[in-house]
């Protein structure tokens, strides 16, 4: 405050688990302090990597699910709807649901997931 030069710094506040950019502007009349929540670069990079990985895996998995589904349909036509084919179809439906759920989670920001409360995968 003696030099009356503004300062800017980042500070992590553990109770809120957030990082803030703090700007302090001293003057003869007092001190003005502004806080702004920032996303850590490392967290942003991690989120981008997670989204990229999820997109890659989900694309391959969904393509494999489509191939298996077509094979099951062909087997069902030849085998007259056995219980094993029905169970396999249910498993594919579950896999597809989990892949789509993973895509949705990876594309959301952490605050959206917390607000949504969507932590558990679907139970279809």
mmCIF file of C-alpha atoms in Angstrom:
data_model
loop_
_atom_site.group_PDB
_atom_site.id
_atom_site.type_symbol
_atom_site.label_atom_id
_atom_site.label_comp_id
_atom_site.label_asym_id
_atom_site.label_seq_id
_atom_site.Cartn_x
_atom_site.Cartn_y
_atom_site.Cartn_z
ATOM 1 C CA UNK A 1 0.000 0.000 0.000
ATOM 2 C CA UNK A 2 2.942 2.294 0.552
ATOM 3 C CA UNK A 3 3.768 2.410 -3.178
ATOM 4 C CA UNK A 4 0.081 2.489 -4.161
ATOM 5 C CA UNK A 5 0.742 0.168 -7.094
ATOM 6 C CA UNK A 6 -1.916 -2.375 -8.030
ATOM 7 C CA UNK A 7 -1.008 -6.044 -7.685
ATOM 8 C CA UNK A 8 -2.466 -9.181 -9.235
ATOM 9 C CA UNK A 9 -1.896 -12.734 -8.058
ATOM 10 C CA UNK A 10 -3.572 -16.135 -7.952
ATOM 11 C CA UNK A 11 -4.519 -17.831 -4.741
ATOM 12 C CA UNK A 12 -6.072 -21.247 -4.127
ATOM 13 C CA UNK A 13 -8.726 -21.298 -1.394
ATOM 14 C CA UNK A 14 -8.981 -24.906 -0.204
ATOM 15 C CA UNK A 15 -12.308 -24.703 1.700
ATOM 16 C CA UNK A 16 -14.024 -23.811 -1.602
ATOM 17 C CA UNK A 17 -11.592 -25.881 -3.682
ATOM 18 C CA UNK A 18 -11.269 -22.963 -6.099
ATOM 19 C CA UNK A 19 -8.495 -20.777 -7.417
ATOM 20 C CA UNK A 20 -9.039 -17.033 -7.540
ATOM 21 C CA UNK A 21 -7.318 -14.247 -9.383
ATOM 22 C CA UNK A 22 -6.968 -11.438 -6.863
ATOM 23 C CA UNK A 23 -6.479 -7.825 -7.920
ATOM 24 C CA UNK A 24 -5.723 -5.245 -5.260
ATOM 25 C CA UNK A 25 -5.863 -1.535 -6.032
ATOM 26 C CA UNK A 26 -4.482 0.623 -3.200
ATOM 27 C CA UNK A 27 -5.254 4.311 -3.072
ATOM 28 C CA UNK A 28 -5.038 7.159 -0.598
ATOM 29 C CA UNK A 29 -8.667 6.463 0.374
ATOM 30 C CA UNK A 30 -8.217 2.744 1.056
ATOM 31 C CA UNK A 31 -7.946 -0.546 -0.788
ATOM 32 C CA UNK A 32 -10.160 -2.074 -3.484
ATOM 33 C CA UNK A 33 -9.886 -5.832 -3.917
ATOM 34 C CA UNK A 34 -11.473 -7.786 -6.770
ATOM 35 C CA UNK A 35 -11.734 -11.587 -6.898
ATOM 36 C CA UNK A 36 -12.373 -13.702 -9.978
ATOM 37 C CA UNK A 37 -12.678 -17.476 -10.108
ATOM 38 C CA UNK A 38 -10.229 -18.995 -12.563
ATOM 39 C CA UNK A 39 -9.905 -22.448 -14.043
ATOM 40 C CA UNK A 40 -6.425 -23.813 -13.571
ATOM 41 C CA UNK A 41 -4.643 -24.446 -16.855
ATOM 42 C CA UNK A 42 -3.779 -27.958 -15.697
ATOM 43 C CA UNK A 43 -7.447 -28.707 -14.932
ATOM 44 C CA UNK A 44 -8.497 -27.393 -18.337
ATOM 45 C CA UNK A 45 -5.869 -29.506 -20.091
ATOM 46 C CA UNK A 46 -6.962 -32.580 -18.127
ATOM 47 C CA UNK A 47 -10.594 -31.967 -19.086
ATOM 48 C CA UNK A 48 -9.650 -31.540 -22.755
ATOM 49 C CA UNK A 49 -7.637 -34.765 -22.663
ATOM 50 C CA UNK A 50 -10.533 -36.621 -21.030
ATOM 51 C CA UNK A 51 -12.950 -35.381 -23.680
ATOM 52 C CA UNK A 52 -10.574 -36.341 -26.502
ATOM 53 C CA UNK A 53 -10.041 -39.826 -25.035
ATOM 54 C CA UNK A 54 -13.760 -40.332 -24.478
ATOM 55 C CA UNK A 55 -14.571 -39.277 -28.038
ATOM 56 C CA UNK A 56 -11.991 -41.675 -29.452
ATOM 57 C CA UNK A 57 -13.111 -44.635 -27.339
ATOM 58 C CA UNK A 58 -16.811 -43.970 -27.752
ATOM 59 C CA UNK A 59 -16.512 -43.763 -31.526
ATOM 60 C CA UNK A 60 -14.798 -47.160 -31.705
ATOM 61 C CA UNK A 61 -17.136 -48.731 -29.152
ATOM 62 C CA UNK A 62 -20.298 -47.454 -30.818
ATOM 63 C CA UNK A 63 -19.094 -48.759 -34.180
ATOM 64 C CA UNK A 64 -18.398 -52.185 -32.624
ATOM 65 C CA UNK A 65 -21.823 -52.170 -30.988
ATOM 66 C CA UNK A 66 -23.455 -51.472 -34.366
ATOM 67 C CA UNK A 67 -21.588 -54.397 -35.966
ATOM 68 C CA UNK A 68 -22.548 -56.738 -33.116
ATOM 69 C CA UNK A 69 -26.154 -55.578 -33.255
ATOM 70 C CA UNK A 70 -26.290 -56.404 -36.993
ATOM 71 C CA UNK A 71 -24.737 -59.824 -36.329
ATOM 72 C CA UNK A 72 -27.304 -60.472 -33.585
ATOM 73 C CA UNK A 73 -30.150 -59.549 -35.912
ATOM 74 C CA UNK A 74 -28.834 -62.019 -38.500
ATOM 75 C CA UNK A 75 -28.510 -64.731 -35.839
ATOM 76 C CA UNK A 76 -31.990 -63.955 -34.526
ATOM 77 C CA UNK A 77 -33.435 -64.352 -38.031
ATOM 78 C CA UNK A 78 -31.779 -67.778 -38.312
ATOM 79 C CA UNK A 79 -32.420 -68.973 -34.725
ATOM 80 C CA UNK A 80 -35.948 -67.788 -33.970
ATOM 81 C CA UNK A 81 -35.269 -65.457 -30.952
ATOM 82 C CA UNK A 82 -33.432 -67.632 -28.422
ATOM 83 C CA UNK A 83 -33.005 -66.469 -24.810
ATOM 84 C CA UNK A 84 -29.249 -66.140 -25.360
ATOM 85 C CA UNK A 85 -29.791 -63.698 -28.203
ATOM 86 C CA UNK A 86 -32.178 -61.647 -26.071
ATOM 87 C CA UNK A 87 -29.588 -61.506 -23.261
ATOM 88 C CA UNK A 88 -26.877 -60.476 -25.734
ATOM 89 C CA UNK A 89 -29.129 -57.722 -27.084
ATOM 90 C CA UNK A 90 -29.745 -56.438 -23.542
ATOM 91 C CA UNK A 91 -25.984 -56.396 -22.926
ATOM 92 C CA UNK A 92 -25.421 -54.368 -26.089
ATOM 93 C CA UNK A 93 -28.127 -51.917 -25.047
ATOM 94 C CA UNK A 94 -26.413 -51.512 -21.665
ATOM 95 C CA UNK A 95 -23.008 -50.985 -23.305
ATOM 96 C CA UNK A 96 -24.430 -48.366 -25.643
ATOM 97 C CA UNK A 97 -26.097 -46.604 -22.725
ATOM 98 C CA UNK A 98 -22.812 -46.524 -20.769
ATOM 99 C CA UNK A 99 -20.886 -45.160 -23.756
ATOM 100 C CA UNK A 100 -23.444 -42.387 -24.269
ATOM 101 C CA UNK A 101 -23.383 -41.605 -20.532
ATOM 102 C CA UNK A 102 -19.561 -41.369 -20.652
ATOM 103 C CA UNK A 103 -19.745 -38.982 -23.598
ATOM 104 C CA UNK A 104 -22.176 -36.765 -21.708
ATOM 105 C CA UNK A 105 -20.056 -36.752 -18.528
ATOM 106 C CA UNK A 106 -16.834 -35.977 -20.372
ATOM 107 C CA UNK A 107 -18.397 -33.050 -22.215
ATOM 108 C CA UNK A 108 -19.847 -31.404 -19.084
ATOM 109 C CA UNK A 109 -17.932 -29.048 -16.869
ATOM 110 C CA UNK A 110 -17.429 -30.253 -13.273
ATOM 111 C CA UNK A 111 -19.884 -27.648 -11.944
ATOM 112 C CA UNK A 112 -22.586 -28.967 -14.309
ATOM 113 C CA UNK A 113 -22.037 -32.527 -13.050
ATOM 114 C CA UNK A 114 -22.277 -31.388 -9.426
ATOM 115 C CA UNK A 115 -25.452 -29.397 -10.073
ATOM 116 C CA UNK A 116 -27.004 -32.238 -12.059
ATOM 117 C CA UNK A 117 -26.064 -34.798 -9.422
ATOM 118 C CA UNK A 118 -25.447 -37.254 -12.256
ATOM 119 C CA UNK A 119 -22.705 -39.395 -10.781
ATOM 120 C CA UNK A 120 -24.237 -42.834 -11.271
ATOM 121 C CA UNK A 121 -24.461 -44.441 -14.693
ATOM 122 C CA UNK A 122 -27.912 -45.251 -16.059
ATOM 123 C CA UNK A 123 -29.440 -48.531 -14.922
ATOM 124 C CA UNK A 124 -31.504 -49.412 -17.983
#
